Amino acid sequence: AAPRAPEISEHMIAELQAEIPEGPEPEDYSDDEKAQAQATAAQSGGALTYDDLLFGSYTAPGGPPPVPLLDPSLQQQPAVPLVDPTLQPVDQTAMMSGVNPMMMSGMMTGMAPMMTGMAPMMTGMGMMSMAPPHLAFDVPAALQYLLTHSEGVLFANGTIQIGVRAAYKDAQGQIRLYFQNSSDVQITAIQVSCPATTYVKTKLTPLPMSTIDPRATASCVIEVCLASPANDPPTLTVSYFWGTHQIQFAVKLPVMLPMFITPPQNYSGANFGADWSQVPEAIQQDVLFRTTTPVSVDLANQILSEMCHFLLLPGLDPNPQGIVAAGVVNSQLGPTTVCVRAQLDPEQLLVRLVTRSMNQDAAVAVKDVLQTLLCGSFL
């Protein structure tokens, strides 16, 4: 039989309360905040509603499928455009002057060809070129969305929009990036780089051209490999000219540790008990932390199974607020099993999380990722 799950004792709670600043108590929340939190937890814990909030009618398929590393579909244009037509640049000047932004947007779209043709003359006359359009975009929320979806929009700024399609197998992944010029001005001298990090190796196939015409798309492929267990996503750096304006930005790629986690095959409670027992308690990762909102069993299960691809093992823990799960972290060092136990105390906003693995780096990395997600933060 599997050993009993760790319990949250009164002594541990007292220690935690002495060390951690008090967060807002449930009664401090308004009725609207409580209703929103309950609805979010019941649906998806706030992680899977991003499709409705941001992408509108755009619907991407479910989480990364178990496809071969060299996915033939990554060599083709997607059947559904990755660029979201609802993401329109906001003309802040029009908004400030009281002009209807949508009317101004239509006017500027109609005038764009004329303005493009006049650009050389305006430059020669010493006139200032138009400022690039601006678009507010929530990159952390996009990364969280891509944690459970194999394709979607990674970044947009009004002049360019970057779509992503990804496939993973064990310790390797292949990401195709789609760069669409979302404006009516040509993009020139575009350069893309993605250096390796301490734990993730990268290989970038350059863009086939340095110029992207208005509304056109260019794409490239980045191959990634997890060298050793860690959550260490690489950074994509992009530089280009929009007219006479140079634009540069950097954005994290959705290459988080959960992308390299797979559920163990033919795995049972007996296997979990054996794996759990062989790891010395002295090297297990054991953390007790406070959350800002109550974490239900359903929400914790969703984070473990849907976001992090762990295999849930219901019934092993006699405590109804206890969770038992196992996952395989794949890296160049080989696959390593990580066992997870969690005890939830929603009333006191507490979670005790224990991870065990023969690879201590894997246990630490999984603990850090799960703690971040259970606290409602972005990776």
Tab-separated table of C-alpha atoms in Angstrom, residues 4-8 288 317-323 341-345 350-354:
chain	number	residue	atom	x	y	z
A	4	ARG	CA	-0.055	8.039	3.826
A	5	ALA	CA	0.019	11.511	2.384
A	6	PRO	CA	1.647	14.277	4.434
A	7	GLU	CA	-0.776	16.116	6.714
A	8	ILE	CA	-0.892	19.839	7.509
A	288	LEU	CA	3.918	24.952	2.606
A	317	ASP	CA	-4.944	9.517	-0.562
A	318	PRO	CA	-7.723	8.934	1.993
A	319	ASN	CA	-7.906	12.684	2.596
A	320	PRO	CA	-10.544	14.180	0.245
A	321	GLN	CA	-8.368	17.300	-0.020
A	322	GLY	CA	-5.297	15.260	-0.966
A	323	ILE	CA	-3.907	14.758	-4.486
A	341	ARG	CA	1.587	14.845	-3.269
A	342	ALA	CA	-0.499	17.849	-2.369
A	343	GLN	CA	-2.676	18.676	0.624
A	344	LEU	CA	-5.155	21.510	0.165
A	345	ASP	CA	-6.715	23.669	2.862
A	350	LEU	CA	-2.917	26.883	2.383
A	351	VAL	CA	-1.281	24.245	0.205
A	352	ARG	CA	1.360	21.754	1.200
A	353	LEU	CA	3.248	20.415	-1.804
A	354	VAL	CA	5.780	17.564	-1.779
